[in-house]
């Protein structure tokens, strides 16, 4: 029997499972990690609301649905993320690409600046220092917008 160490009494998605997340039991069983946007073995702890989501896009989709019609959109600033949660052992920790609890690597591609993790490297991710964000398509194929 598995129990989650965190619980939420709000109507927000569960931190360890739900919209944008998978539970640690699924992760340990070899299930696909991540969400519909990215394959990774960690989730982001959103500094804006304290909720846990697999990626900023999952966070924004949920909060956009909640705030329909609101003037202020609730967005996750990925560069402000200071905590991640391992989807294998459920340990919350500082931003790193290797779990300090179980040793799993969170993403084959990792950008510490953008707090971006992805196991699918076929898109050729790279960090563009001039833009200050991660891009896809391979650095060698990229012509900067100057």
mmCIF file with all atom_site columns, C-alpha atoms in Angstrom:
data_model
loop_
_atom_site.group_PDB
_atom_site.id
_atom_site.type_symbol
_atom_site.label_atom_id
_atom_site.label_alt_id
_atom_site.label_comp_id
_atom_site.label_asym_id
_atom_site.label_entity_id
_atom_site.label_seq_id
_atom_site.pdbx_PDB_ins_code
_atom_site.Cartn_x
_atom_site.Cartn_y
_atom_site.Cartn_z
_atom_site.occupancy
_atom_site.B_iso_or_equiv
_atom_site.pdbx_formal_charge
_atom_site.auth_seq_id
_atom_site.auth_comp_id
_atom_site.auth_asym_id
_atom_site.auth_atom_id
_atom_site.pdbx_PDB_model_num
ATOM 1   C CA . UNK A 1 1   ? 0.000   0.000  0.000   1.00 0.00 ? 1   UNK A CA 1
ATOM 2   C CA . UNK A 1 2   ? 1.375   3.355  -0.972  1.00 0.00 ? 2   UNK A CA 1
ATOM 3   C CA . UNK A 1 3   ? 0.698   6.629  0.748   1.00 0.00 ? 3   UNK A CA 1
ATOM 4   C CA . UNK A 1 4   ? 1.668   10.119 -0.188  1.00 0.00 ? 4   UNK A CA 1
ATOM 5   C CA . UNK A 1 5   ? 3.683   12.167 2.270   1.00 0.00 ? 5   UNK A CA 1
ATOM 6   C CA . UNK A 1 6   ? 1.954   15.329 1.180   1.00 0.00 ? 6   UNK A CA 1
ATOM 7   C CA . UNK A 1 7   ? -1.695  16.145 1.018   1.00 0.00 ? 7   UNK A CA 1
ATOM 8   C CA . UNK A 1 8   ? -3.657  19.122 -0.054  1.00 0.00 ? 8   UNK A CA 1
ATOM 9   C CA . UNK A 1 9   ? -7.032  20.232 1.148   1.00 0.00 ? 9   UNK A CA 1
ATOM 10  C CA . UNK A 1 10  ? -7.488  22.718 -1.681  1.00 0.00 ? 10  UNK A CA 1
ATOM 11  C CA . UNK A 1 11  ? -9.228  22.034 -4.966  1.00 0.00 ? 11  UNK A CA 1
ATOM 12  C CA . UNK A 1 12  ? -5.879  22.287 -6.758  1.00 0.00 ? 12  UNK A CA 1
ATOM 13  C CA . UNK A 1 13  ? -4.325  19.228 -8.416  1.00 0.00 ? 13  UNK A CA 1
ATOM 14  C CA . UNK A 1 14  ? -2.560  16.789 -6.120  1.00 0.00 ? 14  UNK A CA 1
ATOM 15  C CA . UNK A 1 15  ? 1.155   17.547 -5.811  1.00 0.00 ? 15  UNK A CA 1
ATOM 16  C CA . UNK A 1 16  ? 2.253   13.961 -6.450  1.00 0.00 ? 16  UNK A CA 1
ATOM 17  C CA . UNK A 1 17  ? -0.373  12.886 -8.967  1.00 0.00 ? 17  UNK A CA 1
ATOM 18  C CA . UNK A 1 18  ? -2.936  14.496 -11.184 1.00 0.00 ? 18  UNK A CA 1
ATOM 19  C CA . UNK A 1 19  ? -2.882  17.116 -13.880 1.00 0.00 ? 19  UNK A CA 1
ATOM 20  C CA . UNK A 1 20  ? 0.730   17.397 -15.025 1.00 0.00 ? 20  UNK A CA 1
ATOM 21  C CA . UNK A 1 21  ? 2.083   14.655 -12.757 1.00 0.00 ? 21  UNK A CA 1
ATOM 22  C CA . UNK A 1 22  ? 2.422   10.931 -12.230 1.00 0.00 ? 22  UNK A CA 1
ATOM 23  C CA . UNK A 1 23  ? 2.666   9.157  -8.939  1.00 0.00 ? 23  UNK A CA 1
ATOM 24  C CA . UNK A 1 24  ? 5.914   7.655  -7.662  1.00 0.00 ? 24  UNK A CA 1
ATOM 25  C CA . UNK A 1 25  ? 4.525   4.086  -7.838  1.00 0.00 ? 25  UNK A CA 1
ATOM 26  C CA . UNK A 1 26  ? 3.923   4.477  -11.575 1.00 0.00 ? 26  UNK A CA 1
ATOM 27  C CA . UNK A 1 27  ? 7.416   5.949  -12.019 1.00 0.00 ? 27  UNK A CA 1
ATOM 28  C CA . UNK A 1 28  ? 9.101   3.102  -10.119 1.00 0.00 ? 28  UNK A CA 1
ATOM 29  C CA . UNK A 1 29  ? 7.218   0.492  -12.148 1.00 0.00 ? 29  UNK A CA 1
ATOM 30  C CA . UNK A 1 30  ? 8.837   1.708  -15.376 1.00 0.00 ? 30  UNK A CA 1
ATOM 31  C CA . UNK A 1 31  ? 5.886   3.751  -16.589 1.00 0.00 ? 31  UNK A CA 1
ATOM 32  C CA . UNK A 1 32  ? 6.598   6.708  -18.828 1.00 0.00 ? 32  UNK A CA 1
ATOM 33  C CA . UNK A 1 33  ? 7.746   9.648  -16.744 1.00 0.00 ? 33  UNK A CA 1
ATOM 34  C CA . UNK A 1 34  ? 6.625   13.209 -17.239 1.00 0.00 ? 34  UNK A CA 1
ATOM 35  C CA . UNK A 1 35  ? 3.622   14.726 -18.922 1.00 0.00 ? 35  UNK A CA 1
ATOM 36  C CA . UNK A 1 36  ? 2.204   15.371 -22.384 1.00 0.00 ? 36  UNK A CA 1
ATOM 37  C CA . UNK A 1 37  ? 4.779   18.147 -22.915 1.00 0.00 ? 37  UNK A CA 1
ATOM 38  C CA . UNK A 1 38  ? 8.039   16.625 -21.611 1.00 0.00 ? 38  UNK A CA 1
ATOM 39  C CA . UNK A 1 39  ? 9.485   13.300 -20.508 1.00 0.00 ? 39  UNK A CA 1
ATOM 40  C CA . UNK A 1 40  ? 11.344  13.765 -17.211 1.00 0.00 ? 40  UNK A CA 1
ATOM 41  C CA . UNK A 1 41  ? 11.692  12.200 -13.786 1.00 0.00 ? 41  UNK A CA 1
ATOM 42  C CA . UNK A 1 42  ? 11.055  15.274 -11.665 1.00 0.00 ? 42  UNK A CA 1
ATOM 43  C CA . UNK A 1 43  ? 8.342   17.838 -11.130 1.00 0.00 ? 43  UNK A CA 1
ATOM 44  C CA . UNK A 1 44  ? 8.674   21.546 -10.400 1.00 0.00 ? 44  UNK A CA 1
ATOM 45  C CA . UNK A 1 45  ? 7.507   23.091 -7.143  1.00 0.00 ? 45  UNK A CA 1
ATOM 46  C CA . UNK A 1 46  ? 5.841   26.287 -8.335  1.00 0.00 ? 46  UNK A CA 1
ATOM 47  C CA . UNK A 1 47  ? 7.142   29.248 -6.300  1.00 0.00 ? 47  UNK A CA 1
ATOM 48  C CA . UNK A 1 48  ? 3.958   31.202 -7.029  1.00 0.00 ? 48  UNK A CA 1
ATOM 49  C CA . UNK A 1 49  ? 1.492   28.759 -5.453  1.00 0.00 ? 49  UNK A CA 1
ATOM 50  C CA . UNK A 1 50  ? 3.503   25.953 -3.845  1.00 0.00 ? 50  UNK A CA 1
ATOM 51  C CA . UNK A 1 51  ? 1.827   23.306 -6.020  1.00 0.00 ? 51  UNK A CA 1
ATOM 52  C CA . UNK A 1 52  ? 3.850   20.599 -7.796  1.00 0.00 ? 52  UNK A CA 1
ATOM 53  C CA . UNK A 1 53  ? 3.589   20.179 -11.577 1.00 0.00 ? 53  UNK A CA 1
ATOM 54  C CA . UNK A 1 54  ? 5.627   18.178 -14.062 1.00 0.00 ? 54  UNK A CA 1
ATOM 55  C CA . UNK A 1 55  ? 6.231   21.297 -16.152 1.00 0.00 ? 55  UNK A CA 1
ATOM 56  C CA . UNK A 1 56  ? 5.383   24.992 -16.408 1.00 0.00 ? 56  UNK A CA 1
ATOM 57  C CA . UNK A 1 57  ? 2.974   24.329 -19.270 1.00 0.00 ? 57  UNK A CA 1
ATOM 58  C CA . UNK A 1 58  ? 0.915   21.875 -17.166 1.00 0.00 ? 58  UNK A CA 1
ATOM 59  C CA . UNK A 1 59  ? 0.862   24.454 -14.351 1.00 0.00 ? 59  UNK A CA 1
ATOM 60  C CA . UNK A 1 60  ? -0.262  27.227 -16.683 1.00 0.00 ? 60  UNK A CA 1
ATOM 61  C CA . UNK A 1 61  ? -2.980  25.070 -18.301 1.00 0.00 ? 61  UNK A CA 1
ATOM 62  C CA . UNK A 1 62  ? -4.509  24.191 -14.923 1.00 0.00 ? 62  UNK A CA 1
ATOM 63  C CA . UNK A 1 63  ? -4.382  27.745 -13.594 1.00 0.00 ? 63  UNK A CA 1
ATOM 64  C CA . UNK A 1 64  ? -5.661  29.174 -16.894 1.00 0.00 ? 64  UNK A CA 1
ATOM 65  C CA . UNK A 1 65  ? -8.682  26.840 -16.605 1.00 0.00 ? 65  UNK A CA 1
ATOM 66  C CA . UNK A 1 66  ? -9.262  27.913 -12.994 1.00 0.00 ? 66  UNK A CA 1
ATOM 67  C CA . UNK A 1 67  ? -8.890  31.626 -13.821 1.00 0.00 ? 67  UNK A CA 1
ATOM 68  C CA . UNK A 1 68  ? -11.001 31.745 -16.987 1.00 0.00 ? 68  UNK A CA 1
ATOM 69  C CA . UNK A 1 69  ? -12.204 35.277 -17.412 1.00 0.00 ? 69  UNK A CA 1
ATOM 70  C CA . UNK A 1 70  ? -9.823  36.646 -14.800 1.00 0.00 ? 70  UNK A CA 1
ATOM 71  C CA . UNK A 1 71  ? -7.696  39.635 -15.717 1.00 0.00 ? 71  UNK A CA 1
ATOM 72  C CA . UNK A 1 72  ? -4.588  38.240 -14.042 1.00 0.00 ? 72  UNK A CA 1
ATOM 73  C CA . UNK A 1 73  ? -3.209  35.023 -15.480 1.00 0.00 ? 73  UNK A CA 1
ATOM 74  C CA . UNK A 1 74  ? -1.328  32.787 -13.036 1.00 0.00 ? 74  UNK A CA 1
ATOM 75  C CA . UNK A 1 75  ? 1.959   31.727 -14.707 1.00 0.00 ? 75  UNK A CA 1
ATOM 76  C CA . UNK A 1 76  ? 4.903   29.695 -13.469 1.00 0.00 ? 76  UNK A CA 1
ATOM 77  C CA . UNK A 1 77  ? 8.229   31.517 -13.855 1.00 0.00 ? 77  UNK A CA 1
ATOM 78  C CA . UNK A 1 78  ? 10.505  28.524 -14.395 1.00 0.00 ? 78  UNK A CA 1
ATOM 79  C CA . UNK A 1 79  ? 13.648  30.537 -13.644 1.00 0.00 ? 79  UNK A CA 1
ATOM 80  C CA . UNK A 1 80  ? 12.250  31.293 -10.171 1.00 0.00 ? 80  UNK A CA 1
ATOM 81  C CA . UNK A 1 81  ? 11.875  27.583 -9.311  1.00 0.00 ? 81  UNK A CA 1
ATOM 82  C CA . UNK A 1 82  ? 14.097  26.635 -6.350  1.00 0.00 ? 82  UNK A CA 1
ATOM 83  C CA . UNK A 1 83  ? 12.641  23.187 -5.539  1.00 0.00 ? 83  UNK A CA 1
ATOM 84  C CA . UNK A 1 84  ? 11.942  20.018 -7.540  1.00 0.00 ? 84  UNK A CA 1
ATOM 85  C CA . UNK A 1 85  ? 10.291  16.750 -6.551  1.00 0.00 ? 85  UNK A CA 1
ATOM 86  C CA . UNK A 1 86  ? 11.611  13.358 -7.670  1.00 0.00 ? 86  UNK A CA 1
ATOM 87  C CA . UNK A 1 87  ? 8.906   11.321 -9.411  1.00 0.00 ? 87  UNK A CA 1
ATOM 88  C CA . UNK A 1 88  ? 10.684  8.071  -8.477  1.00 0.00 ? 88  UNK A CA 1
ATOM 89  C CA . UNK A 1 89  ? 11.207  8.436  -4.705  1.00 0.00 ? 89  UNK A CA 1
ATOM 90  C CA . UNK A 1 90  ? 8.950   11.485 -4.072  1.00 0.00 ? 90  UNK A CA 1
ATOM 91  C CA . UNK A 1 91  ? 11.742  13.501 -2.390  1.00 0.00 ? 91  UNK A CA 1
ATOM 92  C CA . UNK A 1 92  ? 11.477  17.292 -2.625  1.00 0.00 ? 92  UNK A CA 1
ATOM 93  C CA . UNK A 1 93  ? 14.898  18.945 -2.967  1.00 0.00 ? 93  UNK A CA 1
ATOM 94  C CA . UNK A 1 94  ? 16.815  21.877 -4.405  1.00 0.00 ? 94  UNK A CA 1
ATOM 95  C CA . UNK A 1 95  ? 17.192  22.211 -8.181  1.00 0.00 ? 95  UNK A CA 1
ATOM 96  C CA . UNK A 1 96  ? 19.643  19.637 -9.496  1.00 0.00 ? 96  UNK A CA 1
ATOM 97  C CA . UNK A 1 97  ? 19.629  17.036 -12.274 1.00 0.00 ? 97  UNK A CA 1
ATOM 98  C CA . UNK A 1 98  ? 20.246  14.044 -10.019 1.00 0.00 ? 98  UNK A CA 1
ATOM 99  C CA . UNK A 1 99  ? 18.030  13.030 -7.121  1.00 0.00 ? 99  UNK A CA 1
ATOM 100 C CA . UNK A 1 100 ? 19.840  13.328 -3.799  1.00 0.00 ? 100 UNK A CA 1
ATOM 101 C CA . UNK A 1 101 ? 17.613  10.526 -2.461  1.00 0.00 ? 101 UNK A CA 1
ATOM 102 C CA . UNK A 1 102 ? 17.595  7.742  -5.058  1.00 0.00 ? 102 UNK A CA 1
ATOM 103 C CA . UNK A 1 103 ? 20.232  8.926  -7.550  1.00 0.00 ? 103 UNK A CA 1
ATOM 104 C CA . UNK A 1 104 ? 18.000  8.945  -10.630 1.00 0.00 ? 104 UNK A CA 1
ATOM 105 C CA . UNK A 1 105 ? 18.860  11.468 -13.367 1.00 0.00 ? 105 UNK A CA 1
ATOM 106 C CA . UNK A 1 106 ? 15.881  13.761 -13.888 1.00 0.00 ? 106 UNK A CA 1
ATOM 107 C CA . UNK A 1 107 ? 16.520  14.579 -17.558 1.00 0.00 ? 107 UNK A CA 1
ATOM 108 C CA . UNK A 1 108 ? 19.043  13.678 -20.258 1.00 0.00 ? 108 UNK A CA 1
ATOM 109 C CA . UNK A 1 109 ? 18.926  17.370 -21.137 1.00 0.00 ? 109 UNK A CA 1
ATOM 110 C CA . UNK A 1 110 ? 19.131  19.758 -18.190 1.00 0.00 ? 110 UNK A CA 1
ATOM 111 C CA . UNK A 1 111 ? 19.464  23.528 -18.146 1.00 0.00 ? 111 UNK A CA 1
ATOM 112 C CA . UNK A 1 112 ? 20.062  24.914 -14.675 1.00 0.00 ? 112 UNK A CA 1
ATOM 113 C CA . UNK A 1 113 ? 19.299  28.468 -15.837 1.00 0.00 ? 113 UNK A CA 1
ATOM 114 C CA . UNK A 1 114 ? 15.868  27.658 -17.293 1.00 0.00 ? 114 UNK A CA 1
ATOM 115 C CA . UNK A 1 115 ? 15.081  24.836 -14.833 1.00 0.00 ? 115 UNK A CA 1
ATOM 116 C CA . UNK A 1 116 ? 14.400  22.687 -17.890 1.00 0.00 ? 116 UNK A CA 1
ATOM 117 C CA . UNK A 1 117 ? 14.612  18.881 -17.817 1.00 0.00 ? 117 UNK A CA 1
ATOM 118 C CA . UNK A 1 118 ? 13.846  16.565 -20.759 1.00 0.00 ? 118 UNK A CA 1
ATOM 119 C CA . UNK A 1 119 ? 14.618  12.922 -21.507 1.00 0.00 ? 119 UNK A CA 1
ATOM 120 C CA . UNK A 1 120 ? 13.697  13.324 -25.185 1.00 0.00 ? 120 UNK A CA 1
ATOM 121 C CA . UNK A 1 121 ? 16.849  14.840 -26.677 1.00 0.00 ? 121 UNK A CA 1
ATOM 122 C CA . UNK A 1 122 ? 15.735  14.225 -30.281 1.00 0.00 ? 122 UNK A CA 1
ATOM 123 C CA . UNK A 1 123 ? 14.561  17.850 -30.486 1.00 0.00 ? 123 UNK A CA 1
ATOM 124 C CA . UNK A 1 124 ? 18.127  19.171 -30.142 1.00 0.00 ? 124 UNK A CA 1
ATOM 125 C CA . UNK A 1 125 ? 17.575  21.372 -27.082 1.00 0.00 ? 125 UNK A CA 1
ATOM 126 C CA . UNK A 1 126 ? 20.192  23.980 -26.211 1.00 0.00 ? 126 UNK A CA 1
ATOM 127 C CA . UNK A 1 127 ? 20.404  27.107 -24.093 1.00 0.00 ? 127 UNK A CA 1
ATOM 128 C CA . UNK A 1 128 ? 20.803  30.336 -26.075 1.00 0.00 ? 128 UNK A CA 1
ATOM 129 C CA . UNK A 1 129 ? 22.782  32.780 -23.947 1.00 0.00 ? 129 UNK A CA 1
ATOM 130 C CA . UNK A 1 130 ? 21.769  35.696 -26.183 1.00 0.00 ? 130 UNK A CA 1
ATOM 131 C CA . UNK A 1 131 ? 18.021  35.005 -25.810 1.00 0.00 ? 131 UNK A CA 1
ATOM 132 C CA . UNK A 1 132 ? 18.322  33.729 -22.247 1.00 0.00 ? 132 UNK A CA 1
ATOM 133 C CA . UNK A 1 133 ? 16.101  30.690 -22.937 1.00 0.00 ? 133 UNK A CA 1
ATOM 134 C CA . UNK A 1 134 ? 16.353  27.110 -24.137 1.00 0.00 ? 134 UNK A CA 1
ATOM 135 C CA . UNK A 1 135 ? 15.571  26.522 -27.786 1.00 0.00 ? 135 UNK A CA 1
ATOM 136 C CA . UNK A 1 136 ? 15.081  23.420 -29.950 1.00 0.00 ? 136 UNK A CA 1
ATOM 137 C CA . UNK A 1 137 ? 16.490  22.463 -33.334 1.00 0.00 ? 137 UNK A CA 1
ATOM 138 C CA . UNK A 1 138 ? 20.185  22.109 -32.492 1.00 0.00 ? 138 UNK A CA 1
ATOM 139 C CA . UNK A 1 139 ? 22.654  24.917 -31.850 1.00 0.00 ? 139 UNK A CA 1
ATOM 140 C CA . UNK A 1 140 ? 24.443  24.139 -35.132 1.00 0.00 ? 140 UNK A CA 1
ATOM 141 C CA . UNK A 1 141 ? 21.222  24.751 -37.102 1.00 0.00 ? 141 UNK A CA 1
ATOM 142 C CA . UNK A 1 142 ? 20.262  27.922 -35.299 1.00 0.00 ? 142 UNK A CA 1
ATOM 143 C CA . UNK A 1 143 ? 20.670  31.391 -36.749 1.00 0.00 ? 143 UNK A CA 1
ATOM 144 C CA . UNK A 1 144 ? 20.226  33.972 -34.005 1.00 0.00 ? 144 UNK A CA 1
ATOM 145 C CA . UNK A 1 145 ? 17.750  36.810 -34.472 1.00 0.00 ? 145 UNK A CA 1
ATOM 146 C CA . UNK A 1 146 ? 20.250  39.680 -34.521 1.00 0.00 ? 146 UNK A CA 1
#
